[in-house]
């Protein structure tokens, strides 16, 4: 599974972990990805999406039908 949100496109960011002695080592911040199933009433089937917590709130606000239409407009396969 790629660490990328289907809706927002959020992906890991990279930077330095700085210790108490100020040594720097590379690290990454992963997005808060969740796998969630939504019922797509227009097609009478379940759709599984990999979403961040922020994208889940977007789906709650806009509705799954509108979000899936936006994904398809971008060329994503749902």
PDB file of C-alpha atoms in Angstrom:
ATOM      1  CA  UNK A   1       0.000   0.000   0.000  1.00  0.00           C
ATOM      2  CA  UNK A   2       1.408   3.349  -0.937  1.00  0.00           C
ATOM      3  CA  UNK A   3       1.440   5.939   1.825  1.00  0.00           C
ATOM      4  CA  UNK A   4      -0.674   8.430  -0.068  1.00  0.00           C
ATOM      5  CA  UNK A   5      -4.192   9.673   0.608  1.00  0.00           C
ATOM      6  CA  UNK A   6      -6.648   9.007  -2.225  1.00  0.00           C
ATOM      7  CA  UNK A   7      -8.531  12.274  -1.668  1.00  0.00           C
ATOM      8  CA  UNK A   8      -6.040  14.882  -0.453  1.00  0.00           C
ATOM      9  CA  UNK A   9      -2.848  13.389  -1.928  1.00  0.00           C
ATOM     10  CA  UNK A  10      -1.040  13.705   1.414  1.00  0.00           C
ATOM     11  CA  UNK A  11       2.212  11.735   1.497  1.00  0.00           C
ATOM     12  CA  UNK A  12       5.117  11.390   3.924  1.00  0.00           C
ATOM     13  CA  UNK A  13       7.276  14.415   4.590  1.00  0.00           C
ATOM     14  CA  UNK A  14      10.939  14.178   5.479  1.00  0.00           C
ATOM     15  CA  UNK A  15      13.220  16.026   7.835  1.00  0.00           C
ATOM     16  CA  UNK A  16      15.685  15.650  10.662  1.00  0.00           C
ATOM     17  CA  UNK A  17      15.278  14.139  14.102  1.00  0.00           C
ATOM     18  CA  UNK A  18      17.334  16.327  16.416  1.00  0.00           C
ATOM     19  CA  UNK A  19      18.573  14.696  19.608  1.00  0.00           C
ATOM     20  CA  UNK A  20      19.433  16.382  22.898  1.00  0.00           C
ATOM     21  CA  UNK A  21      23.081  16.562  21.798  1.00  0.00           C
ATOM     22  CA  UNK A  22      21.840  18.188  18.575  1.00  0.00           C
ATOM     23  CA  UNK A  23      22.858  15.302  16.312  1.00  0.00           C
ATOM     24  CA  UNK A  24      20.667  15.123  13.243  1.00  0.00           C
ATOM     25  CA  UNK A  25      19.405  11.913  11.671  1.00  0.00           C
ATOM     26  CA  UNK A  26      16.903  11.635   8.843  1.00  0.00           C
ATOM     27  CA  UNK A  27      13.311  10.723   9.671  1.00  0.00           C
ATOM     28  CA  UNK A  28       9.887  10.817   8.077  1.00  0.00           C
ATOM     29  CA  UNK A  29       6.443  11.910   9.160  1.00  0.00           C
ATOM     30  CA  UNK A  30       3.773   9.567   7.814  1.00  0.00           C
ATOM     31  CA  UNK A  31       0.225  10.780   7.163  1.00  0.00           C
ATOM     32  CA  UNK A  32      -2.538   9.411   9.389  1.00  0.00           C
ATOM     33  CA  UNK A  33      -3.888   6.949   6.809  1.00  0.00           C
ATOM     34  CA  UNK A  34      -6.974   4.859   7.469  1.00  0.00           C
ATOM     35  CA  UNK A  35      -8.642   2.310   5.218  1.00  0.00           C
ATOM     36  CA  UNK A  36     -12.374   2.978   5.096  1.00  0.00           C
ATOM     37  CA  UNK A  37     -15.264   1.402   3.181  1.00  0.00           C
ATOM     38  CA  UNK A  38     -18.103   3.583   1.933  1.00  0.00           C
ATOM     39  CA  UNK A  39     -21.382   2.477   0.372  1.00  0.00           C
ATOM     40  CA  UNK A  40     -21.743   4.066  -3.055  1.00  0.00           C
ATOM     41  CA  UNK A  41     -25.520   4.120  -3.481  1.00  0.00           C
ATOM     42  CA  UNK A  42     -25.518   5.164  -7.150  1.00  0.00           C
ATOM     43  CA  UNK A  43     -23.535   2.041  -8.119  1.00  0.00           C
ATOM     44  CA  UNK A  44     -24.899  -0.189  -5.342  1.00  0.00           C
ATOM     45  CA  UNK A  45     -21.426  -1.321  -4.225  1.00  0.00           C
ATOM     46  CA  UNK A  46     -18.801  -0.712  -1.560  1.00  0.00           C
ATOM     47  CA  UNK A  47     -15.782   1.488  -2.284  1.00  0.00           C
ATOM     48  CA  UNK A  48     -12.614   1.126  -0.213  1.00  0.00           C
ATOM     49  CA  UNK A  49     -10.463   4.235   0.063  1.00  0.00           C
ATOM     50  CA  UNK A  50      -7.171   4.951   1.829  1.00  0.00           C
ATOM     51  CA  UNK A  51      -7.797   8.283   3.530  1.00  0.00           C
ATOM     52  CA  UNK A  52      -6.236  10.608   6.044  1.00  0.00           C
ATOM     53  CA  UNK A  53      -8.344  11.651   9.011  1.00  0.00           C
ATOM     54  CA  UNK A  54      -8.740  15.075   7.375  1.00  0.00           C
ATOM     55  CA  UNK A  55     -10.057  13.464   4.173  1.00  0.00           C
ATOM     56  CA  UNK A  56     -12.594  11.462   6.200  1.00  0.00           C
ATOM     57  CA  UNK A  57     -13.987  14.755   7.494  1.00  0.00           C
ATOM     58  CA  UNK A  58     -14.090  16.006   3.896  1.00  0.00           C
ATOM     59  CA  UNK A  59     -16.130  12.956   2.877  1.00  0.00           C
ATOM     60  CA  UNK A  60     -18.480  13.529   5.826  1.00  0.00           C
ATOM     61  CA  UNK A  61     -18.953  17.152   4.781  1.00  0.00           C
ATOM     62  CA  UNK A  62     -19.270  16.771   0.983  1.00  0.00           C
ATOM     63  CA  UNK A  63     -20.613  13.225   0.690  1.00  0.00           C
ATOM     64  CA  UNK A  64     -19.056  10.133  -0.839  1.00  0.00           C
ATOM     65  CA  UNK A  65     -20.787  10.606  -4.214  1.00  0.00           C
ATOM     66  CA  UNK A  66     -19.230  14.050  -4.702  1.00  0.00           C
ATOM     67  CA  UNK A  67     -15.779  12.911  -3.547  1.00  0.00           C
ATOM     68  CA  UNK A  68     -15.792   9.896  -5.891  1.00  0.00           C
ATOM     69  CA  UNK A  69     -16.907  12.140  -8.766  1.00  0.00           C
ATOM     70  CA  UNK A  70     -13.933  14.413  -8.022  1.00  0.00           C
ATOM     71  CA  UNK A  71     -11.557  11.449  -7.954  1.00  0.00           C
ATOM     72  CA  UNK A  72     -12.826  10.235 -11.319  1.00  0.00           C
ATOM     73  CA  UNK A  73     -12.487  13.747 -12.767  1.00  0.00           C
ATOM     74  CA  UNK A  74      -8.798  13.611 -11.815  1.00  0.00           C
ATOM     75  CA  UNK A  75      -8.483  10.253 -13.588  1.00  0.00           C
ATOM     76  CA  UNK A  76      -8.272   8.032 -10.507  1.00  0.00           C
ATOM     77  CA  UNK A  77      -9.732   4.546 -10.693  1.00  0.00           C
ATOM     78  CA  UNK A  78     -12.303   3.911  -7.957  1.00  0.00           C
TER      79      UNK A  78
END
